[in-house]
mmCIF file of C-alpha atoms in Angstrom:
data_model
loop_
_atom_site.group_PDB
_atom_site.id
_atom_site.type_symbol
_atom_site.label_atom_id
_atom_site.label_comp_id
_atom_site.label_asym_id
_atom_site.label_seq_id
_atom_site.Cartn_x
_atom_site.Cartn_y
_atom_site.Cartn_z
ATOM 1 C CA MET A 27 147.629 146.972 -26.745
ATOM 2 C CA GLN A 28 146.132 144.306 -24.571
ATOM 3 C CA MET A 29 143.892 146.861 -22.862
ATOM 4 C CA ARG A 30 142.771 148.053 -26.172
ATOM 5 C CA ILE A 31 141.955 144.523 -27.357
ATOM 6 C CA ALA A 32 140.046 143.999 -24.124
ATOM 7 C CA ARG A 33 138.017 147.139 -24.603
ATOM 8 C CA VAL A 34 137.184 146.158 -28.265
ATOM 9 C CA ARG A 35 136.015 142.745 -27.098
ATOM 10 C CA SER A 36 134.015 144.251 -24.349
ATOM 11 C CA VAL A 37 132.269 146.595 -26.789
ATOM 12 C CA ALA A 38 131.522 143.735 -29.229
ATOM 13 C CA ALA A 39 130.142 141.569 -26.408
ATOM 14 C CA SER A 40 127.965 144.493 -25.198
ATOM 15 C CA ALA A 41 126.622 145.008 -28.634
ATOM 16 C CA ALA A 42 125.883 141.269 -29.056
ATOM 17 C CA LEU A 43 124.037 141.069 -25.801
ATOM 18 C CA ARG A 44 121.043 143.205 -26.535
ATOM 19 C CA PRO A 45 119.835 141.386 -29.717
ATOM 20 C CA VAL A 46 120.575 137.969 -27.982
ATOM 21 C CA LEU A 47 118.315 139.029 -24.996
ATOM 22 C CA VAL A 48 115.550 139.998 -27.432
ATOM 23 C CA ILE A 49 115.729 136.819 -29.455
ATOM 24 C CA TRP A 50 115.701 134.441 -26.441
ATOM 25 C CA GLY A 51 113.101 136.703 -24.583
ATOM 26 C CA PHE A 52 110.739 136.611 -27.650
ATOM 27 C CA GLY A 53 111.282 132.886 -28.080
ATOM 28 C CA TYR A 54 110.317 132.098 -24.520
ATOM 29 C CA LEU A 55 107.376 134.408 -24.763
ATOM 30 C CA LEU A 56 106.030 132.533 -27.719
ATOM 31 C CA VAL A 57 106.470 129.275 -25.788
ATOM 32 C CA ASP A 58 104.602 130.687 -22.852
ATOM 33 C CA ILE A 59 101.723 131.686 -25.178
ATOM 34 C CA PHE A 60 101.820 128.211 -26.861
ATOM 35 C CA VAL A 61 101.713 126.215 -23.551
ATOM 36 C CA TYR A 62 98.991 128.446 -22.216
ATOM 37 C CA LEU A 63 96.849 127.743 -25.415
ATOM 38 C CA MET A 64 97.545 123.985 -24.854
ATOM 39 C CA GLY A 65 96.224 124.223 -21.359
ATOM 40 C CA ARG A 66 99.256 123.108 -19.727
ATOM 41 C CA MET A 67 99.873 126.227 -17.386
ATOM 42 C CA PRO A 68 98.472 129.734 -16.796
ATOM 43 C CA LEU A 69 99.857 132.623 -18.839
ATOM 44 C CA GLY A 70 103.263 133.828 -17.604
ATOM 45 C CA VAL A 71 104.052 130.840 -15.455
ATOM 46 C CA SER A 72 106.225 129.246 -18.261
ATOM 47 C CA SER A 73 108.170 132.517 -18.705
ATOM 48 C CA ILE A 74 108.948 132.542 -14.987
ATOM 49 C CA ALA A 75 109.848 128.865 -14.896
ATOM 50 C CA SER A 76 112.041 129.167 -17.922
ATOM 51 C CA ILE A 77 114.372 131.971 -16.466
ATOM 52 C CA PRO A 78 117.199 129.515 -15.925
ATOM 53 C CA LEU A 79 116.771 128.280 -19.425
ATOM 54 C CA PHE A 80 116.706 131.798 -20.779
ATOM 55 C CA LEU A 81 119.981 132.679 -18.961
ATOM 56 C CA LEU A 82 121.618 129.474 -20.162
ATOM 57 C CA GLY A 83 120.579 130.176 -23.807
ATOM 58 C CA VAL A 84 121.839 133.672 -23.716
ATOM 59 C CA THR A 85 125.219 132.506 -22.343
ATOM 60 C CA TYR A 86 125.580 129.712 -24.936
ATOM 61 C CA THR A 87 124.727 132.264 -27.683
ATOM 62 C CA LEU A 88 127.315 134.760 -26.567
ATOM 63 C CA LEU A 89 129.891 132.034 -26.276
ATOM 64 C CA LEU A 90 129.142 130.711 -29.868
ATOM 65 C CA GLU A 91 129.273 134.334 -31.171
ATOM 66 C CA ARG A 92 132.719 134.824 -29.687
ATOM 67 C CA LEU A 93 133.800 131.547 -31.202
ATOM 68 C CA GLN A 94 132.460 132.695 -34.490
ATOM 69 C CA ARG A 95 134.462 135.759 -34.311
ATOM 70 C CA SER A 96 137.610 134.085 -33.170
ATOM 71 C CA VAL A 97 137.607 131.501 -36.016
ATOM 72 C CA ARG A 98 136.466 133.763 -38.790
ATOM 73 C CA HIS A 99 139.997 133.931 -40.338
ATOM 74 C CA ARG A 100 140.535 130.261 -40.483
ATOM 75 C CA ARG A 101 140.068 128.010 -43.480
ATOM 76 C CA GLY A 102 136.527 127.248 -44.458
ATOM 77 C CA LEU A 103 136.372 123.537 -43.412
ATOM 78 C CA THR A 104 138.123 124.235 -40.076
ATOM 79 C CA ARG A 105 135.905 127.223 -39.354
ATOM 80 C CA TRP A 106 132.543 125.582 -40.247
ATOM 81 C CA GLY A 107 133.634 122.337 -38.572
ATOM 82 C CA LEU A 108 134.388 124.078 -35.277
ATOM 83 C CA LEU A 109 131.233 126.110 -35.423
ATOM 84 C CA GLY A 110 129.109 123.189 -36.315
ATOM 85 C CA ALA A 111 130.393 120.952 -33.436
ATOM 86 C CA ALA A 112 130.003 123.846 -31.000
ATOM 87 C CA LEU A 113 126.518 124.501 -32.196
ATOM 88 C CA MET A 114 125.368 120.867 -31.957
ATOM 89 C CA LEU A 115 126.978 120.523 -28.487
ATOM 90 C CA ALA A 116 125.196 123.746 -27.249
ATOM 91 C CA THR A 117 121.865 122.453 -28.659
ATOM 92 C CA ALA A 118 122.233 119.071 -27.056
ATOM 93 C CA VAL A 119 123.090 120.441 -23.642
ATOM 94 C CA HIS A 120 120.373 122.973 -23.773
ATOM 95 C CA ALA A 121 117.748 120.521 -24.883
ATOM 96 C CA PHE A 122 118.771 118.011 -22.335
ATOM 97 C CA PHE A 123 118.674 120.621 -19.593
ATOM 98 C CA ASP A 124 115.215 121.849 -20.760
ATOM 99 C CA LEU A 125 113.770 118.333 -20.612
ATOM 100 C CA TYR A 126 115.099 117.215 -17.356
ATOM 101 C CA TYR A 127 114.712 120.662 -15.776
ATOM 102 C CA PHE A 128 110.916 120.599 -16.335
ATOM 103 C CA LYS A 129 110.842 116.906 -15.246
ATOM 104 C CA TRP A 130 112.607 117.830 -12.026
ATOM 105 C CA LEU A 131 110.040 120.683 -11.449
ATOM 106 C CA ALA A 132 107.231 118.199 -12.099
ATOM 107 C CA ILE A 133 108.566 115.944 -9.439
ATOM 108 C CA THR A 134 109.552 118.348 -6.811
ATOM 109 C CA VAL A 135 107.378 121.435 -7.273
ATOM 110 C CA VAL A 136 104.304 121.100 -9.557
ATOM 111 C CA ALA A 137 102.811 117.657 -9.643
ATOM 112 C CA ASP A 138 100.281 118.690 -12.274
ATOM 113 C CA TRP A 139 103.082 118.959 -14.845
ATOM 114 C CA GLN A 140 103.948 115.293 -14.570
ATOM 115 C CA ARG A 141 101.427 114.295 -17.231
ATOM 116 C CA TRP A 142 103.417 115.931 -19.909
ATOM 117 C CA ALA A 143 106.908 116.643 -18.331
ATOM 118 C CA MET A 144 107.652 113.028 -17.498
ATOM 119 C CA ASP A 145 106.998 111.912 -21.122
ATOM 120 C CA VAL A 146 110.452 112.292 -22.621
ATOM 121 C CA THR A 147 109.877 110.601 -25.956
ATOM 122 C CA PRO A 148 112.207 110.588 -29.029
ATOM 123 C CA GLU A 149 109.614 112.823 -30.753
ATOM 124 C CA ARG A 150 109.667 115.345 -27.987
ATOM 125 C CA ILE A 151 113.511 115.269 -27.847
ATOM 126 C CA PHE A 152 113.661 115.970 -31.657
ATOM 127 C CA THR A 153 111.102 118.709 -31.408
ATOM 128 C CA VAL A 154 112.801 120.527 -28.509
ATOM 129 C CA GLY A 155 116.283 120.100 -30.026
ATOM 130 C CA LEU A 156 115.176 121.417 -33.355
ATOM 131 C CA LEU A 157 113.582 124.534 -31.731
ATOM 132 C CA TYR A 158 116.827 125.234 -29.815
ATOM 133 C CA LEU A 159 118.969 124.632 -32.925
ATOM 134 C CA TRP A 160 116.762 126.972 -34.924
ATOM 135 C CA THR A 161 117.026 129.678 -32.092
ATOM 136 C CA PHE A 162 120.854 129.332 -31.943
ATOM 137 C CA CYS A 163 121.176 129.553 -35.702
ATOM 138 C CA LEU A 164 118.797 132.593 -35.951
ATOM 139 C CA ALA A 165 120.652 134.445 -33.226
ATOM 140 C CA LEU A 166 124.159 133.786 -34.741
ATOM 141 C CA THR A 167 122.879 134.633 -38.196
ATOM 142 C CA LEU A 168 121.500 138.001 -36.975
ATOM 143 C CA LEU A 169 124.690 138.726 -35.031
ATOM 144 C CA TRP A 170 126.922 137.855 -38.016
ATOM 145 C CA ALA A 171 124.758 140.138 -40.323
ATOM 146 C CA ALA A 172 124.905 142.950 -37.699
ATOM 147 C CA GLY A 173 128.788 142.400 -37.503
ATOM 148 C CA VAL A 174 129.100 142.516 -41.263
ATOM 149 C CA GLY A 175 127.096 145.739 -41.323
ATOM 150 C CA ASN A 176 129.120 147.332 -38.536
ATOM 151 C CA GLU A 177 132.408 146.329 -40.264
ATOM 152 C CA ALA A 178 131.164 147.874 -43.494
ATOM 153 C CA GLU A 179 130.365 151.142 -41.700
ATOM 154 C CA ARG A 180 133.825 151.076 -40.047
ATOM 155 C CA SER A 181 135.427 150.390 -43.361
ATOM 156 C CA ALA A 182 133.529 153.220 -45.047
ATOM 157 C CA SER A 183 134.556 155.527 -42.175
ATOM 158 C CA ARG A 184 138.222 154.528 -42.537
ATOM 159 C CA ALA A 185 137.951 155.048 -46.241
ATOM 160 C CA GLN A 186 136.520 158.516 -45.786
ATOM 161 C CA LEU A 187 139.242 159.448 -43.285
ATOM 162 C CA LEU A 188 142.018 158.153 -45.661
ATOM 163 C CA GLU A 189 140.431 160.062 -48.491
ATOM 164 C CA ALA A 190 140.337 163.200 -46.381
ATOM 165 C CA GLU A 191 143.862 162.743 -45.369
ATOM 166 C CA LYS A 192 144.889 162.117 -49.047
ATOM 167 C CA GLN A 193 143.137 165.270 -50.127
ATOM 168 C CA ARG A 194 144.707 167.210 -47.387
ATOM 169 C CA ALA A 195 148.151 165.932 -48.391
ATOM 170 C CA GLU A 196 147.548 166.709 -52.025
ATOM 171 C CA ALA A 197 146.377 170.158 -51.096
ATOM 172 C CA ALA A 198 149.326 170.931 -48.987
ATOM 173 C CA ALA A 199 151.719 169.623 -51.711
ATOM 174 C CA LEU A 200 150.083 171.846 -54.326
ATOM 175 C CA ARG A 201 150.145 174.739 -51.977
ATOM 176 C CA LEU A 202 153.903 174.359 -51.068
ATOM 177 C CA GLN A 203 154.797 174.008 -54.826
ATOM 178 C CA LEU A 204 154.137 177.785 -55.046
ATOM 179 C CA ASN A 205 156.822 178.998 -52.733
ATOM 180 C CA PRO A 206 159.932 178.000 -54.580
ATOM 181 C CA HIS A 207 158.661 179.712 -57.788
ATOM 182 C CA PHE A 208 158.000 182.917 -55.920
ATOM 183 C CA LEU A 209 161.146 182.761 -53.965
ATOM 184 C CA PHE A 210 163.251 182.347 -57.162
ATOM 185 C CA ASN A 211 161.763 185.418 -58.762
ATOM 186 C CA THR A 212 162.161 187.535 -55.692
ATOM 187 C CA LEU A 213 165.776 186.513 -55.181
ATOM 188 C CA ASN A 214 166.491 187.158 -58.777
ATOM 189 C CA SER A 215 165.039 190.691 -58.225
ATOM 190 C CA ILE A 216 167.138 191.317 -55.200
ATOM 191 C CA SER A 217 170.217 190.092 -57.117
ATOM 192 C CA SER A 218 169.372 192.670 -59.933
ATOM 193 C CA LEU A 219 169.006 195.471 -57.309
ATOM 194 C CA VAL A 220 172.414 194.589 -55.893
ATOM 195 C CA VAL A 221 174.002 194.551 -59.353
ATOM 196 C CA LEU A 222 172.601 198.018 -60.053
ATOM 197 C CA ASP A 223 173.944 199.199 -56.722
ATOM 198 C CA ARG A 224 170.411 199.817 -55.489
ATOM 199 C CA LYS A 225 171.441 198.489 -51.984
ATOM 200 C CA THR A 226 168.896 200.291 -49.895
ATOM 201 C CA GLU A 227 166.082 199.051 -52.012
ATOM 202 C CA ALA A 228 167.619 195.509 -52.017
ATOM 203 C CA GLU A 229 167.782 195.647 -48.170
ATOM 204 C CA GLU A 230 164.113 196.883 -47.943
ATOM 205 C CA MET A 231 163.130 193.925 -50.379
ATOM 206 C CA ILE A 232 164.926 191.414 -48.249
ATOM 207 C CA ASP A 233 163.086 192.646 -45.080
ATOM 208 C CA ARG A 234 159.700 192.344 -46.795
ATOM 209 C CA LEU A 235 160.544 188.942 -48.125
ATOM 210 C CA SER A 236 161.505 187.713 -44.759
ATOM 211 C CA GLU A 237 158.216 189.005 -43.288
ATOM 212 C CA PHE A 238 156.285 187.363 -46.123
ATOM 213 C CA LEU A 239 158.057 183.997 -45.771
ATOM 214 C CA ARG A 240 157.641 184.010 -41.962
ATOM 215 C CA ALA A 241 153.860 184.521 -42.373
ATOM 216 C CA SER A 242 153.844 181.881 -45.012
ATOM 217 C CA LEU A 243 155.706 179.312 -43.005
ATOM 218 C CA GLU A 244 153.571 179.890 -39.894
ATOM 219 C CA ALA A 245 150.292 179.416 -41.799
ATOM 220 C CA ASP A 246 148.503 175.929 -42.257
ATOM 221 C CA PRO A 247 148.796 175.354 -45.988
ATOM 222 C CA THR A 248 145.514 173.353 -45.996
ATOM 223 C CA ALA A 249 143.422 175.676 -43.692
ATOM 224 C CA ASP A 250 140.721 178.106 -44.509
ATOM 225 C CA VAL A 251 141.557 181.669 -43.295
ATOM 226 C CA PRO A 252 139.607 184.980 -43.240
ATOM 227 C CA LEU A 253 139.813 186.948 -46.403
ATOM 228 C CA ALA A 254 141.485 189.767 -44.249
ATOM 229 C CA GLN A 255 144.355 187.365 -43.480
ATOM 230 C CA GLU A 256 144.713 186.310 -47.206
ATOM 231 C CA LEU A 257 144.765 189.934 -48.359
ATOM 232 C CA ASP A 258 147.334 190.825 -45.770
ATOM 233 C CA MET A 259 149.631 188.227 -47.390
ATOM 234 C CA ILE A 260 148.788 189.684 -50.876
ATOM 235 C CA ASP A 261 149.629 193.105 -49.556
ATOM 236 C CA ALA A 262 152.970 191.915 -48.308
ATOM 237 C CA TYR A 263 153.695 190.194 -51.523
ATOM 238 C CA LEU A 264 152.816 193.165 -53.621
ATOM 239 C CA ALA A 265 154.960 195.354 -51.364
ATOM 240 C CA ILE A 266 157.909 193.200 -52.576
ATOM 241 C CA GLU A 267 156.976 193.560 -56.205
ATOM 242 C CA THR A 268 156.427 197.378 -55.734
ATOM 243 C CA ALA A 269 159.932 197.604 -54.477
ATOM 244 C CA ARG A 270 160.951 195.854 -57.575
ATOM 245 C CA PHE A 271 158.956 197.843 -60.199
ATOM 246 C CA GLY A 272 158.647 201.088 -58.432
ATOM 247 C CA GLU A 273 156.163 203.543 -60.014
ATOM 248 C CA ARG A 274 155.506 201.374 -62.903
ATOM 249 C CA LEU A 275 153.196 199.195 -60.812
ATOM 250 C CA GLU A 276 149.891 200.614 -59.565
ATOM 251 C CA VAL A 277 148.004 198.478 -57.109
ATOM 252 C CA SER A 278 144.234 198.465 -56.340
ATOM 253 C CA ILE A 279 142.515 196.281 -53.823
ATOM 254 C CA GLU A 280 138.738 196.684 -53.318
ATOM 255 C CA VAL A 281 136.763 194.344 -50.952
ATOM 256 C CA ALA A 282 132.992 194.556 -50.435
ATOM 257 C CA ASP A 283 131.964 194.682 -46.774
ATOM 258 C CA THR A 284 130.086 191.313 -46.967
ATOM 259 C CA ALA A 285 133.197 189.679 -48.567
ATOM 260 C CA SER A 286 135.642 190.780 -46.019
ATOM 261 C CA PHE A 287 134.193 188.260 -43.536
ATOM 262 C CA ALA A 288 134.537 185.266 -45.861
ATOM 263 C CA LEU A 289 136.679 182.179 -45.377
ATOM 264 C CA VAL A 290 138.941 181.196 -48.208
ATOM 265 C CA PRO A 291 141.736 178.660 -48.770
ATOM 266 C CA ASN A 292 145.071 179.743 -47.543
ATOM 267 C CA PHE A 293 147.138 181.361 -50.236
ATOM 268 C CA ILE A 294 144.501 180.964 -52.924
ATOM 269 C CA LEU A 295 145.144 184.415 -54.382
ATOM 270 C CA GLN A 296 148.887 184.508 -54.240
ATOM 271 C CA PRO A 297 149.623 182.371 -57.451
ATOM 272 C CA LEU A 298 146.994 184.514 -59.358
ATOM 273 C CA VAL A 299 148.618 187.710 -58.266
ATOM 274 C CA GLU A 300 152.049 186.328 -59.007
ATOM 275 C CA ASN A 301 150.920 185.154 -62.480
ATOM 276 C CA ALA A 302 149.586 188.569 -63.119
ATOM 277 C CA VAL A 303 152.805 190.238 -62.070
ATOM 278 C CA LYS A 304 154.923 187.887 -64.145
ATOM 279 C CA HIS A 305 153.040 188.001 -67.323
ATOM 280 C CA GLY A 306 151.212 191.399 -67.131
ATOM 281 C CA VAL A 307 153.560 193.668 -65.327
ATOM 282 C CA ALA A 308 157.153 192.238 -65.967
ATOM 283 C CA THR A 309 156.521 191.891 -69.686
ATOM 284 C CA CYS A 310 155.127 195.229 -70.339
ATOM 285 C CA ARG A 311 157.380 198.412 -71.081
ATOM 286 C CA GLY A 312 155.126 201.108 -69.507
ATOM 287 C CA ASN A 313 152.991 201.467 -66.527
ATOM 288 C CA ALA A 314 150.788 198.630 -65.368
ATOM 289 C CA THR A 315 147.774 198.251 -63.032
ATOM 290 C CA LEU A 316 147.024 195.229 -60.940
ATOM 291 C CA ALA A 317 143.554 195.179 -59.385
ATOM 292 C CA VAL A 318 142.302 192.686 -56.739
ATOM 293 C CA THR A 319 138.619 192.753 -55.999
ATOM 294 C CA ALA A 320 136.264 190.579 -53.813
ATOM 295 C CA ARG A 321 132.537 190.644 -53.809
ATOM 296 C CA VAL A 322 129.650 188.409 -52.840
ATOM 297 C CA THR A 323 127.005 187.440 -55.448
ATOM 298 C CA GLY A 324 124.195 185.194 -53.926
ATOM 299 C CA PRO A 325 125.825 182.247 -52.309
ATOM 300 C CA GLU A 326 129.229 182.708 -53.963
ATOM 301 C CA LEU A 327 132.388 184.700 -53.075
ATOM 302 C CA ILE A 328 134.014 186.031 -56.217
ATOM 303 C CA LEU A 329 137.699 186.880 -56.195
ATOM 304 C CA SER A 330 139.262 188.470 -59.318
ATOM 305 C CA VAL A 331 142.811 189.572 -60.224
ATOM 306 C CA LEU A 332 142.916 191.866 -63.169
ATOM 307 C CA ASN A 333 146.240 193.196 -64.681
ATOM 308 C CA SER A 334 146.165 195.839 -67.523
ATOM 309 C CA SER A 335 148.624 198.048 -69.263
ATOM 310 C CA SER A 336 148.021 201.114 -71.418
ATOM 311 C CA SER A 337 151.193 200.578 -73.536
ATOM 312 C CA ASP A 338 151.294 196.752 -74.424
ATOM 313 C CA GLN A 339 148.971 194.077 -75.495
ATOM 314 C CA PRO A 340 148.451 191.023 -73.216
ATOM 315 C CA ASP A 341 151.315 188.494 -73.295
ATOM 316 C CA PRO A 342 150.111 186.068 -75.956
ATOM 317 C CA ALA A 343 151.977 183.197 -74.094
ATOM 318 C CA VAL A 344 149.429 183.361 -71.270
ATOM 319 C CA LYS A 345 146.961 180.624 -71.784
ATOM 320 C CA GLY A 346 145.652 180.154 -68.254
ATOM 321 C CA ALA A 347 147.532 176.902 -67.857
ATOM 322 C CA GLY A 348 150.645 177.725 -65.891
ATOM 323 C CA ILE A 349 151.769 175.837 -62.767
ATOM 324 C CA GLY A 350 150.226 178.369 -60.470
ATOM 325 C CA LEU A 351 146.707 178.373 -62.203
ATOM 326 C CA THR A 352 146.845 174.623 -62.624
ATOM 327 C CA ASN A 353 147.684 174.098 -58.907
ATOM 328 C CA THR A 354 144.916 176.528 -57.949
ATOM 329 C CA ARG A 355 142.324 174.751 -60.019
ATOM 330 C CA GLN A 356 143.342 171.432 -58.413
ATOM 331 C CA ARG A 357 143.255 172.915 -54.851
ATOM 332 C CA LEU A 358 139.727 174.301 -55.534
ATOM 333 C CA SER A 359 138.596 170.876 -56.852
ATOM 334 C CA ILE A 360 140.036 169.041 -53.914
ATOM 335 C CA ARG A 361 138.430 171.409 -51.488
ATOM 336 C CA TYR A 362 135.045 172.212 -53.035
ATOM 337 C CA GLY A 363 134.540 169.950 -55.966
ATOM 338 C CA ASP A 364 132.296 171.381 -58.529
ATOM 339 C CA ALA A 365 131.127 174.184 -56.147
ATOM 340 C CA ALA A 366 134.222 176.233 -56.984
ATOM 341 C CA SER A 367 136.051 177.211 -60.194
ATOM 342 C CA LEU A 368 138.786 179.327 -61.641
ATOM 343 C CA LYS A 369 138.258 181.037 -64.970
ATOM 344 C CA THR A 370 140.891 183.094 -66.865
ATOM 345 C CA GLN A 371 140.647 185.100 -70.071
ATOM 346 C CA PRO A 372 142.415 187.892 -71.810
ATOM 347 C CA THR A 373 141.045 191.522 -71.821
ATOM 348 C CA PRO A 374 141.613 194.277 -74.324
ATOM 349 C CA THR A 375 144.484 195.571 -72.246
ATOM 350 C CA GLY A 376 145.523 192.651 -70.030
ATOM 351 C CA PHE A 377 144.289 189.492 -68.481
ATOM 352 C CA ILE A 378 141.801 188.534 -65.658
ATOM 353 C CA ALA A 379 141.567 185.515 -63.335
ATOM 354 C CA GLU A 380 138.310 184.997 -61.472
ATOM 355 C CA VAL A 381 137.741 182.500 -58.586
ATOM 356 C CA ARG A 382 134.249 181.529 -57.614
ATOM 357 C CA LEU A 383 133.702 179.582 -54.370
ATOM 358 C CA PRO A 384 130.995 179.091 -51.692
ATOM 359 C CA TRP A 385 130.678 182.067 -49.371
ATOM 360 C CA ARG A 386 131.368 181.053 -45.817
ATOM 361 C CA VAL A 387 132.061 183.064 -42.616
ATOM 362 C CA PRO A 388 133.683 181.976 -39.368
ATOM 363 C CA PRO A 389 131.165 180.697 -36.797
ATOM 364 C CA LYS A 390 130.523 183.098 -33.843
ATOM 365 C CA ARG A 391 133.269 185.437 -35.013
ATOM 366 C CA GLU A 392 133.130 188.724 -36.677
ATOM 367 C CA LEU A 393 135.883 190.571 -38.730
ATOM 368 C CA GLN A 394 135.992 194.202 -39.279
ATOM 369 C CA PRO A 395 135.360 195.264 -43.021
ATOM 370 C CA LEU A 396 138.571 195.817 -44.800
ATOM 371 C CA GLU A 397 139.778 199.122 -46.258
ATOM 372 C CA PHE A 398 142.604 199.207 -48.726
ATOM 373 C CA ALA A 399 143.913 202.336 -50.271
ATOM 374 C CA THR A 400 144.463 202.580 -54.034
ATOM 375 C CA GLY A 401 147.960 203.362 -55.137
#
């Protein structure tokens, strides 16, 4: 912890040093030009002679900036009292050093400077002190403004990170809400097979369920995955449902070549397929068809799940607002905002759910086009 604090202070000091050097360097450059125009000394001589003053001013400013940061959490009167006292002390010391430093140079080095350097009048003391006070105040104000800006940027970055983590947690929670619902339905189907003494089919269904759940638990619930991986999961899920419904359920999966490379949110199709099975297959008395398609239209990837039956009308209870559909809409909103949508509507023989989301492919990676058999 102490090492981390030391690094933070070091970075802060390094960030403050550059503007302080610029402010004091520019100030002494103006003084050099001013004394040259007054005829006191050639151009550049004042800047060279003022190097000790320049270094002293930079040092005082950095110390004042550190004091400013260290007392920023104290009460107003205490904070401003300490800063004011330190500022006046630094100004007085620097002005005193300036006046008597040039007086010493006039006595020991450049005798021509004695006509102005030896004249330490109250007016000159006031003028020099005022200039240094203004320089200190300017430097501290600019450093304070830069610190406020940096703190605002850091706060904005922290807020963005927290918001991203919040959205990730919400997406994970919404995704994980789906498993218990599916698991209940599947275990209920296995129980029915056992009761009907269809033990071989029950064992096969248990094996497929274990494979599906293993793949589900190993996957990151908030990650984007290739459509190939998503459809493998759907294929495993429909294998379980096919064991449940037998020949009554006909499955069709059609994926365009361009769509097979796309990235999609993990398990974005499973609740739609589950919804179609629950309301479109389980409620009809005859045969039912479940079709999953994926295609690319412009910048969009379009995924659709259609269930239809030749013997029954769509389940009138399906309104497109079940927990699976609601969670899917929320996940799309969290992940893509307004760039993605889920629309559901009845058809003459069933129900269709359509997801539209931005078409993206993995960087520097290619997937083989998918081929799914109908049946």
